[in-house]
XYZ file of C-alpha atoms in Angstrom:
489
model
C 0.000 0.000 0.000
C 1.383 3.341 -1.243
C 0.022 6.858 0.259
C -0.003 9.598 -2.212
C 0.161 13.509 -1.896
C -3.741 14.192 -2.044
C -4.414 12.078 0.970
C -5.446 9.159 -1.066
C -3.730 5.626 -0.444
C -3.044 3.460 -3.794
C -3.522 -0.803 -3.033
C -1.670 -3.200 -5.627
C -2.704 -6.350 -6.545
C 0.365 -7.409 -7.579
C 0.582 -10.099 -9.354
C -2.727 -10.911 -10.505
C -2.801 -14.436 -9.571
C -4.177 -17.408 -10.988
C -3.791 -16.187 -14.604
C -1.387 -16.755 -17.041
C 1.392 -13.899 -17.370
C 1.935 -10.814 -15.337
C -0.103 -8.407 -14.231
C -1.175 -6.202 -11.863
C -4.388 -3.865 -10.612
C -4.009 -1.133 -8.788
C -7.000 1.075 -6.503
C -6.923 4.718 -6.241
C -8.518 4.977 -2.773
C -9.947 8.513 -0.572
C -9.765 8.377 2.785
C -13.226 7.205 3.461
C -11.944 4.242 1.209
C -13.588 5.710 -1.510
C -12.784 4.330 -5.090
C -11.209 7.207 -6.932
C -9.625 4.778 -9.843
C -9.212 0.885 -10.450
C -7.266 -0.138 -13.522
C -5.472 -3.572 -14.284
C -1.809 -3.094 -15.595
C -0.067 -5.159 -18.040
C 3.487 -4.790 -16.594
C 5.664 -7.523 -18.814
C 6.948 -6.655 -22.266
C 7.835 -9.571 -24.942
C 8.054 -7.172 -27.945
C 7.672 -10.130 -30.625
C 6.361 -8.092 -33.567
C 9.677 -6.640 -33.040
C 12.060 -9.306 -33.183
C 10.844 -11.303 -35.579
C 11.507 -9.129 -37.759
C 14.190 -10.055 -40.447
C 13.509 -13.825 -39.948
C 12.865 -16.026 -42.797
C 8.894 -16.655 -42.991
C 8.858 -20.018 -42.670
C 10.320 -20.065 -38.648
C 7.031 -17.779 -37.802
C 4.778 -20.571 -37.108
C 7.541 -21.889 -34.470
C 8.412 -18.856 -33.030
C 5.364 -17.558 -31.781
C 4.441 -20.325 -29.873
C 7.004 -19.466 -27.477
C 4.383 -16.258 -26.750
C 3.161 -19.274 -24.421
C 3.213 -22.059 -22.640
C -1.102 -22.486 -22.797
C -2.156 -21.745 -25.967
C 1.170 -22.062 -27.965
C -1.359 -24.302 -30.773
C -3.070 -20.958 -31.590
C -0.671 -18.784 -32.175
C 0.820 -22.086 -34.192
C -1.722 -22.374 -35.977
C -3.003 -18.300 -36.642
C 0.691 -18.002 -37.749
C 0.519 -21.115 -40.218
C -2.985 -19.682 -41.732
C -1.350 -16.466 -42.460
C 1.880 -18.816 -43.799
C -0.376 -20.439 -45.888
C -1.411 -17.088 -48.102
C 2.101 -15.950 -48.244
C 3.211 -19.444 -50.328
C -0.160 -18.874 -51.839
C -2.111 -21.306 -50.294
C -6.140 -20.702 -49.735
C -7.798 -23.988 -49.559
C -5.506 -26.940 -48.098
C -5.935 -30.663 -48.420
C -8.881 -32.301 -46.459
C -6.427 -34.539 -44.461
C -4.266 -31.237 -43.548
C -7.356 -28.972 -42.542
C -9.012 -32.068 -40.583
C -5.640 -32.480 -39.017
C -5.502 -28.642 -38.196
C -8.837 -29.101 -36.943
C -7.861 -31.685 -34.796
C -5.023 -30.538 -32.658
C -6.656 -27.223 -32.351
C -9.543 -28.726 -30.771
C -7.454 -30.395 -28.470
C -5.369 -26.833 -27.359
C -9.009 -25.509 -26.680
C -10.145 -28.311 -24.612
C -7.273 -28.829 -22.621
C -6.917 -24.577 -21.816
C -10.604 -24.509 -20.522
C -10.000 -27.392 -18.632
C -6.887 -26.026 -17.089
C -8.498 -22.426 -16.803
C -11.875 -23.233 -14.919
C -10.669 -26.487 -12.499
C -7.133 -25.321 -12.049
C -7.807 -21.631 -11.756
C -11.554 -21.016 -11.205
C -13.120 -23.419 -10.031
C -11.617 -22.692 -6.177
C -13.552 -18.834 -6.205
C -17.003 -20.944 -6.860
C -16.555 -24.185 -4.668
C -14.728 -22.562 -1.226
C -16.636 -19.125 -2.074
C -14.563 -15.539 -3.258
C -13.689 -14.435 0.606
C -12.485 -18.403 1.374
C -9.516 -18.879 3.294
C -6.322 -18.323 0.548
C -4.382 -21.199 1.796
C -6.921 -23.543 0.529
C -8.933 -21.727 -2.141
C -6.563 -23.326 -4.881
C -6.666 -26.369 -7.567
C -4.945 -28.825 -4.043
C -7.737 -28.143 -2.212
C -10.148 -28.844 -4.797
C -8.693 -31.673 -5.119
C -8.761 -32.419 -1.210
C -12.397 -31.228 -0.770
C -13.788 -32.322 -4.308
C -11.410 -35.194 -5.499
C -13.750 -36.205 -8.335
C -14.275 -32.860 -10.005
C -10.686 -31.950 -9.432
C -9.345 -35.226 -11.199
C -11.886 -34.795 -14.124
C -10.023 -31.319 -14.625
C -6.856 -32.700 -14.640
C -7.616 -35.755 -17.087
C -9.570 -33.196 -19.176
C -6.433 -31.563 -19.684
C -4.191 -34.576 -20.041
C -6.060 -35.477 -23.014
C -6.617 -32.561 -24.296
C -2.538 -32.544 -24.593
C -2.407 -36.090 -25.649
C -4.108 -34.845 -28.784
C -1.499 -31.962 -29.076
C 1.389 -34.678 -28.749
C -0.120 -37.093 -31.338
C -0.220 -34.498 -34.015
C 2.601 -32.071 -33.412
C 5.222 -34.447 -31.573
C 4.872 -33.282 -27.602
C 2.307 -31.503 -25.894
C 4.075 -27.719 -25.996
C 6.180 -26.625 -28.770
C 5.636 -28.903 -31.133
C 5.906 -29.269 -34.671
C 2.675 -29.590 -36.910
C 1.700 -27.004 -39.311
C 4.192 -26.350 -42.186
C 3.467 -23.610 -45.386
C 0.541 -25.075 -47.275
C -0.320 -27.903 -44.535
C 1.330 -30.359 -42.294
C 4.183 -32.298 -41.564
C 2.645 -35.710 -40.456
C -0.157 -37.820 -41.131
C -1.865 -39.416 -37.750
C -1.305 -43.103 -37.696
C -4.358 -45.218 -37.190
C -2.770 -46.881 -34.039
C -2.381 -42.711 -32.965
C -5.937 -42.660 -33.968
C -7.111 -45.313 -32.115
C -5.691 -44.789 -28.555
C -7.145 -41.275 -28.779
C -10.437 -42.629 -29.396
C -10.454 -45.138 -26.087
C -10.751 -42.841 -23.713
C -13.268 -40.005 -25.824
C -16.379 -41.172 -24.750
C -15.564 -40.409 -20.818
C -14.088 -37.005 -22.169
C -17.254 -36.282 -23.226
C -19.193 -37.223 -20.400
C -16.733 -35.321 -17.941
C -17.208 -32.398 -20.318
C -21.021 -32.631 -19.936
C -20.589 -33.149 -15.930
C -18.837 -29.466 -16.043
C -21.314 -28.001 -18.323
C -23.928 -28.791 -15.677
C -21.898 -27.815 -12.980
C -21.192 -24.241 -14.228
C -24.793 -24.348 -15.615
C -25.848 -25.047 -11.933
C -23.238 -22.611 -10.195
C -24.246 -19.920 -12.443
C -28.642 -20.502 -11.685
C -28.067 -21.054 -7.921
C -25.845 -17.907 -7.008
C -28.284 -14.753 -8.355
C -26.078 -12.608 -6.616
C -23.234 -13.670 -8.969
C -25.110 -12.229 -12.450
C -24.778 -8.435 -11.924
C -20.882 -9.332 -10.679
C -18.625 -7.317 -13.091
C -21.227 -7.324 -15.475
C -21.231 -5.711 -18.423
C -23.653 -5.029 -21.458
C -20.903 -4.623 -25.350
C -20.281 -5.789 -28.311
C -19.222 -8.821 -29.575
C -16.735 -9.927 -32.103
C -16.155 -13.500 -33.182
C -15.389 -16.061 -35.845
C -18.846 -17.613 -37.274
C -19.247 -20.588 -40.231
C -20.820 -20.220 -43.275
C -24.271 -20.910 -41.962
C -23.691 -18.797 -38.345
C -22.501 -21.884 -36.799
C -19.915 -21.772 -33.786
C -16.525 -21.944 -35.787
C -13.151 -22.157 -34.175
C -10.984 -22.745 -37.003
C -11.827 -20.813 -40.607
C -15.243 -18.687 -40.920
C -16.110 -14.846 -41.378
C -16.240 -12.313 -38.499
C -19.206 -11.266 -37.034
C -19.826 -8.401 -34.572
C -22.915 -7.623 -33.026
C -24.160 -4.630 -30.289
C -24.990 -5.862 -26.903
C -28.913 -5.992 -28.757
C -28.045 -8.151 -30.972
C -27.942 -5.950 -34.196
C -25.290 -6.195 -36.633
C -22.402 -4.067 -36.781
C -20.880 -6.395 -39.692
C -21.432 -10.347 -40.198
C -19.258 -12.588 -42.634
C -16.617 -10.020 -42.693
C -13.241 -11.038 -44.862
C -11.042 -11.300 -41.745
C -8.440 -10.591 -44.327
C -9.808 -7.020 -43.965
C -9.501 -6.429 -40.505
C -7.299 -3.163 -40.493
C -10.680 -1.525 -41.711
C -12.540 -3.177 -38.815
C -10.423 -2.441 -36.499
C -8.111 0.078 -34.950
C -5.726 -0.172 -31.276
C -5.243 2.449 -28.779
C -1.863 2.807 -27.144
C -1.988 4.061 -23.191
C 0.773 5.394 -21.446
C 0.372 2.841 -18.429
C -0.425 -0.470 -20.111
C 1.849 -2.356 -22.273
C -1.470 -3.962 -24.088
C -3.189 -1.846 -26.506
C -6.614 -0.761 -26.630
C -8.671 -2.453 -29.690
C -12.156 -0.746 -30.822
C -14.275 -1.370 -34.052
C -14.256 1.819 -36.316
C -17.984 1.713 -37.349
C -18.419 2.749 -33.842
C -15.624 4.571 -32.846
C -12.959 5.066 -30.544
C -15.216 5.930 -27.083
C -18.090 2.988 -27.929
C -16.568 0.817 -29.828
C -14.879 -1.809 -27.692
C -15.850 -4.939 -27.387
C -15.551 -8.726 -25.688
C -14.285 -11.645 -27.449
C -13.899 -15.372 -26.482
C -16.353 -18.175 -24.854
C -18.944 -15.574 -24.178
C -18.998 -13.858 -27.101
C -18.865 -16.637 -29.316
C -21.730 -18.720 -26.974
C -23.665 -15.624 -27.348
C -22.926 -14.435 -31.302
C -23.169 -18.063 -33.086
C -26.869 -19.439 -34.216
C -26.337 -22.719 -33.797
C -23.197 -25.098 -32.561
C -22.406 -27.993 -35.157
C -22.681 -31.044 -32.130
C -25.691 -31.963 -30.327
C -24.648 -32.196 -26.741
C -23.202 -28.662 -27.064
C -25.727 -27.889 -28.821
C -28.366 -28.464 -26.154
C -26.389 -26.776 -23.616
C -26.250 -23.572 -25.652
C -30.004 -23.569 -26.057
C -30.289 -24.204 -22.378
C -27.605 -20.926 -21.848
C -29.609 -18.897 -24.523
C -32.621 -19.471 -22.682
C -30.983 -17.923 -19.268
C -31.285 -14.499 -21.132
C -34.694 -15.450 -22.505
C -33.589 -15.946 -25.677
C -31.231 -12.508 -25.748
C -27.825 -11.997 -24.912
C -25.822 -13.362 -21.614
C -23.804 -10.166 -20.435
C -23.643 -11.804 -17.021
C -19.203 -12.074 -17.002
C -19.297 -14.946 -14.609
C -21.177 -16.637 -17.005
C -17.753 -17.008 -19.296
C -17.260 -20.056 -17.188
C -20.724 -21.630 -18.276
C -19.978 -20.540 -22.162
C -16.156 -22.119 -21.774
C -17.860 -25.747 -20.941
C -20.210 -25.477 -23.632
C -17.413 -24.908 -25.928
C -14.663 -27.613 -24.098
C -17.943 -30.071 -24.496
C -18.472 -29.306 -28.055
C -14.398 -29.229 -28.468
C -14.469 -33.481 -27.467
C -17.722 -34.479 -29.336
C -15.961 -32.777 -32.495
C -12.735 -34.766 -31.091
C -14.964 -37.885 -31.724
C -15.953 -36.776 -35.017
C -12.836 -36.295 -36.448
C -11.165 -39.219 -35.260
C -13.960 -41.809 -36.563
C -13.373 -39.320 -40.326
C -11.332 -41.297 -42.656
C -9.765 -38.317 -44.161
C -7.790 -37.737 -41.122
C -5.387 -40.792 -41.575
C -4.366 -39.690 -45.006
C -1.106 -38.810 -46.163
C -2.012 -36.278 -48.629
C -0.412 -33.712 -46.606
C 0.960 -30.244 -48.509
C -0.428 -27.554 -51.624
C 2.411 -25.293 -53.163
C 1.477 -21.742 -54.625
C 3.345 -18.813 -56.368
C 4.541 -16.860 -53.413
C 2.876 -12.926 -52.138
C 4.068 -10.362 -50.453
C 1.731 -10.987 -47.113
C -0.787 -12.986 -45.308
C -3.104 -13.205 -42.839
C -4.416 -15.695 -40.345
C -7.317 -15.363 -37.959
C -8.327 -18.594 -35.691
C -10.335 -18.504 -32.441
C -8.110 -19.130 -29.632
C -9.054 -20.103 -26.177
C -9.650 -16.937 -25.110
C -11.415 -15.467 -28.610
C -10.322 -13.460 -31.900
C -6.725 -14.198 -32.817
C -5.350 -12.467 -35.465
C -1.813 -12.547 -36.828
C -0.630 -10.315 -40.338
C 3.028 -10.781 -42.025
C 4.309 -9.034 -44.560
C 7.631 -10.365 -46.213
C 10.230 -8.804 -49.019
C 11.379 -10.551 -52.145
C 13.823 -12.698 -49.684
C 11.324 -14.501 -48.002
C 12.144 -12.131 -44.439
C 9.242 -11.014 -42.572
C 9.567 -6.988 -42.660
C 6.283 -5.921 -40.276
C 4.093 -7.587 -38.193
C 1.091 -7.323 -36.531
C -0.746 -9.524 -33.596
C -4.295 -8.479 -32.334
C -4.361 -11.326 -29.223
C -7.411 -12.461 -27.476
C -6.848 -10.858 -24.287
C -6.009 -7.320 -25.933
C -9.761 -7.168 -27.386
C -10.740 -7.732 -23.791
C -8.510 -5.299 -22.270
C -11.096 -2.315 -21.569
C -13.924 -4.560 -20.584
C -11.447 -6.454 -18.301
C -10.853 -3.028 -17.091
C -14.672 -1.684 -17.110
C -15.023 -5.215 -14.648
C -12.375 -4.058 -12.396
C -13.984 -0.712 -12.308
C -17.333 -2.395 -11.858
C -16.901 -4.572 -8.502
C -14.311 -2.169 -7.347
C -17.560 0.638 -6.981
C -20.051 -2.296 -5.825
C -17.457 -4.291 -3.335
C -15.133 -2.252 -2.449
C -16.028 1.435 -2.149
C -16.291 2.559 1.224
C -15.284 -0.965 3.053
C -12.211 -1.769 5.118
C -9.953 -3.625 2.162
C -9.095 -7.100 3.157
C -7.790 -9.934 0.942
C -11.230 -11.659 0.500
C -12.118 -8.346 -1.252
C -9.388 -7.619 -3.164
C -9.456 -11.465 -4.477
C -13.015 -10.152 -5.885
C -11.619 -8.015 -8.593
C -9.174 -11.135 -9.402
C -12.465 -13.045 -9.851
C -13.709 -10.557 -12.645
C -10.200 -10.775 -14.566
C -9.634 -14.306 -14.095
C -13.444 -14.444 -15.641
C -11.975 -13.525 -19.338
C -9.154 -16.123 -18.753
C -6.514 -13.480 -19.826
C -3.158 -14.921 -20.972
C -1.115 -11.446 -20.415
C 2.698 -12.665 -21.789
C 0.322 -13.068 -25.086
C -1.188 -10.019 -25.233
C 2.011 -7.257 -24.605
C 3.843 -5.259 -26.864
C 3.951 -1.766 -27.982
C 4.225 0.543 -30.802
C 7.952 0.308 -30.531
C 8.427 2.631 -27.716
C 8.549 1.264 -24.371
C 7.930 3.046 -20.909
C 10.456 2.763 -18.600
C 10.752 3.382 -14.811
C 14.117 3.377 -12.656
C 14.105 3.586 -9.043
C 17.271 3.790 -6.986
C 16.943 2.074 -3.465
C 19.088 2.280 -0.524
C 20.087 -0.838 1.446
C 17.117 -0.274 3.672
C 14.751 -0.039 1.007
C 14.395 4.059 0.673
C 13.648 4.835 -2.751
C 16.236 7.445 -3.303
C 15.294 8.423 -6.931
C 12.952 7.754 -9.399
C 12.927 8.261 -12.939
C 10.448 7.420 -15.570
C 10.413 7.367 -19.485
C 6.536 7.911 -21.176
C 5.453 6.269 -24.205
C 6.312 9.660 -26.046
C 10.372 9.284 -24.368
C 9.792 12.445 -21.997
C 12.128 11.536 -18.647
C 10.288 12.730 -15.554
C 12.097 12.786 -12.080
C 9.804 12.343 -9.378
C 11.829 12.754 -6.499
């Protein structure tokens, strides 16, 4: 806790815990304990638009994996999709795309399962004030030993699917220009298919447990709420599509802002904000402008933008979640959760599908094309909208680059939530960690992976403090976005 000069006090969450990356939030309090300001920080740089710079197309795909350790397949597999256009590449084989298909399935199943039962799940089954020392995945696993273990085998298979196609469950090597590397072997094929049918049922079990969670706790539905757009990736027919599709984004109403949209297009779509105190920009939609026209991406968006979800357990559930709303839009945030079952449930029935498809033991692997000067891949990651946009020289070197990442098109809402139970829980109240651990529930709500999401428009802020050996701070010195040095003391 830091006091300031206007008799305010500033409280850091610092790290946000139980997500993926670093971050931090920080409160702006009076001394009533008042709420003057509540923002989350990104406060880690990885700068890979940057360095990738000069490096010979064909490494992309591998590179950016290393963004992260839980969804490396996504940014795999955006990269290889935008790959694909630069060797000039639209339509691959049916074994490759099926193949595709299939590992990327298993990266989204295995990153919900790890996100609600390894990170969630202890805010809804020990309650958001619990005692810290056990509200964590080894005391779900004490307390609930079935639903904990279904989490964790969730997520083992998911991976097993990962290693099958790309060679090991992180990292791996699958996706090559124009398709992929290796075909799945039917023995591959068949020891992923003995243990499906209790992946599905385990994914039903936490559909209904979210589903239940979600219809029993009332008080939970105006929690960091928030009513926005939505922008996702929709088939041909409006279907859920996690893979290849057109964009769609929609007002919190319902009503079209565009639908079907070329994501090859997107720089008209969309524009990104740079703030001075966040290394993650600020994405909005430019038929709506800068002020109005940010948005939400990922399980709740997509739960809420598709008509229909191509398997019929998943299906079901997403008529049952439509229904919650009477037929409109969920805003509820908590209800990501709910949305990111539905989706992990629809994730192993398509499993199931695929591997019973006779196309996906084939060894008709690659397409060649005349090369072009850039491409673009969009996929729906995890956490929603990826987008990733080369552009290479005669050489074959990648001269700019551009990532749009999930958890950037979420950064103001994530922000508007922190706001949000900040004012309801907060203002006013003696801060203790039960509190504070509420405005971790509404980030940890949009799943944020923050290592994906940072980088900057190649200036990066800068602060230097000099400390003496008892821990005075001596000096400070700070560099803005624009490169004006401030002293402070």
């Amino acid at each position: 806790m830091e006091h300031t000069a206007s008799n305010t006090r500033r409280i850091a969450i610092d790290p946000v815990s139980r997500v993926e990356g670093h971050g931090k939030i920080t409160l702006l309090l009076d001394a009533d304990n008042h709420v003057q300001e509540a923002r989350l920080h990104i406060v880690e740089f990885r700068g890979f638009e940057k360095f990738i710079q000069g490096r010979p197309y064909t490494e992309v795909p591998y590179f950016v994996q290393r963004l992260c350790g839980i969804c490396p397949v996504s940014h795999h597999l955006a990269a290889a999709k935008a790959v694909d256009q630069i060797v000039g590449v639209d339509e691959l084989t049916p074994t490759a795309t099926k193949l595709r298909r299939l590992i990327h399935f298993g990266q989204v199943l295995q990153s919900h399962a790890l996100h609600f039962f390894h990170l969630s799940s202890p805010d809804f089954l020990f309650g958001f004030g619990s005692n810290l020392a056990h509200r964590n995945i080894v005391g779900v696993l004490e307390d609930y030993p079935d639903i904990g273990l279904k989490g964790v085998k969730l997520r083992k298979y998911g991976q097993q699917v990962i290693a099958a196609i790309a060679g090991k469950r992180i990292h791996g090597a699958a996706a090559i220009p124009g398709g992929m590397n290796k075909a799945l072997s039917d023995d591959e094929r068949k020891a992923l298919l003995v243990d499906i049918a209790d992946i599905i049922r385990w994914s039903q079990d936490a559909v209904t447990l979210n589903e239940t969670i979600h219809l029993q706790h009332p008080e939970n539905h105006a929690f960091a709420t928030l009513s926005t757009n939505y922008l996702g990736m929709v088939g041909a027919q409006g279907e859920l599509e996690l893979y290849h599709g057109g964009l769609r984004a929609r007002r919190a109403d319902g009503s079209d802002i565009f639908d079907q949209f070329d994501y090859r297009d997107y720089g008209s779509a969309i524009r990104e904000e740079v703030r001075n105190w966040s290394y993650m920009k600020f994405p909005y939609l430019t038929a709506i402008g800068k002020d109005n026209g940010w948005y939400r991406v990922g399980p709740l968006a997509r739960v809420n933008l598709c008509d229909s979800i191509p398997t019929p357990l998943a299906e079901a559930a997403r008529v049952r979640f439509r229904a919650f709303a009477g037929g409109a839009y969920v805003h509820d945030t908590l209800a990501f959760h709910w949305a990111r079952m539905i989706e992990m449930l629809h994730c192993a029935e398509a499993i199931q599908e695929l591997l019973n498809d006779p196309d996906i033991t084939g060894t008709d692997l690659v397409v060649t094309g005349a090369k072009r000067a850039q491409g673009i891949g969009v996929i729906e990651a995890p956490r929603g909208t990826l987008f990733h946009h080369y552009q290479v020289n005669e050489q074959g070197l990648i001269e700019k680059a551009n990532l749009i990442v999930s958890t950037t098109s979420n950064n103001q809402a994530m922000n508007e939530s922190v706001r949000s139970v900040a004012n309801q829980y907060l203002d006013g109240h003696e801060i203790t960690e039960g509190l504070l651990n509420h405005l971790e529930v509404a980030v940890r709500a949009y799943d944020p992976c923050l290592s994906c999401a940072t980088h900057a428009l190649g200036k990066m802020p800068l602060q230097v403090e000099v400390v003496s050996a008892t821990g005075e701070v001596l000096n400070r010195v700070s560099k803005n976005m624009d490169g004006v040095v401030e002293c402070a003391l």
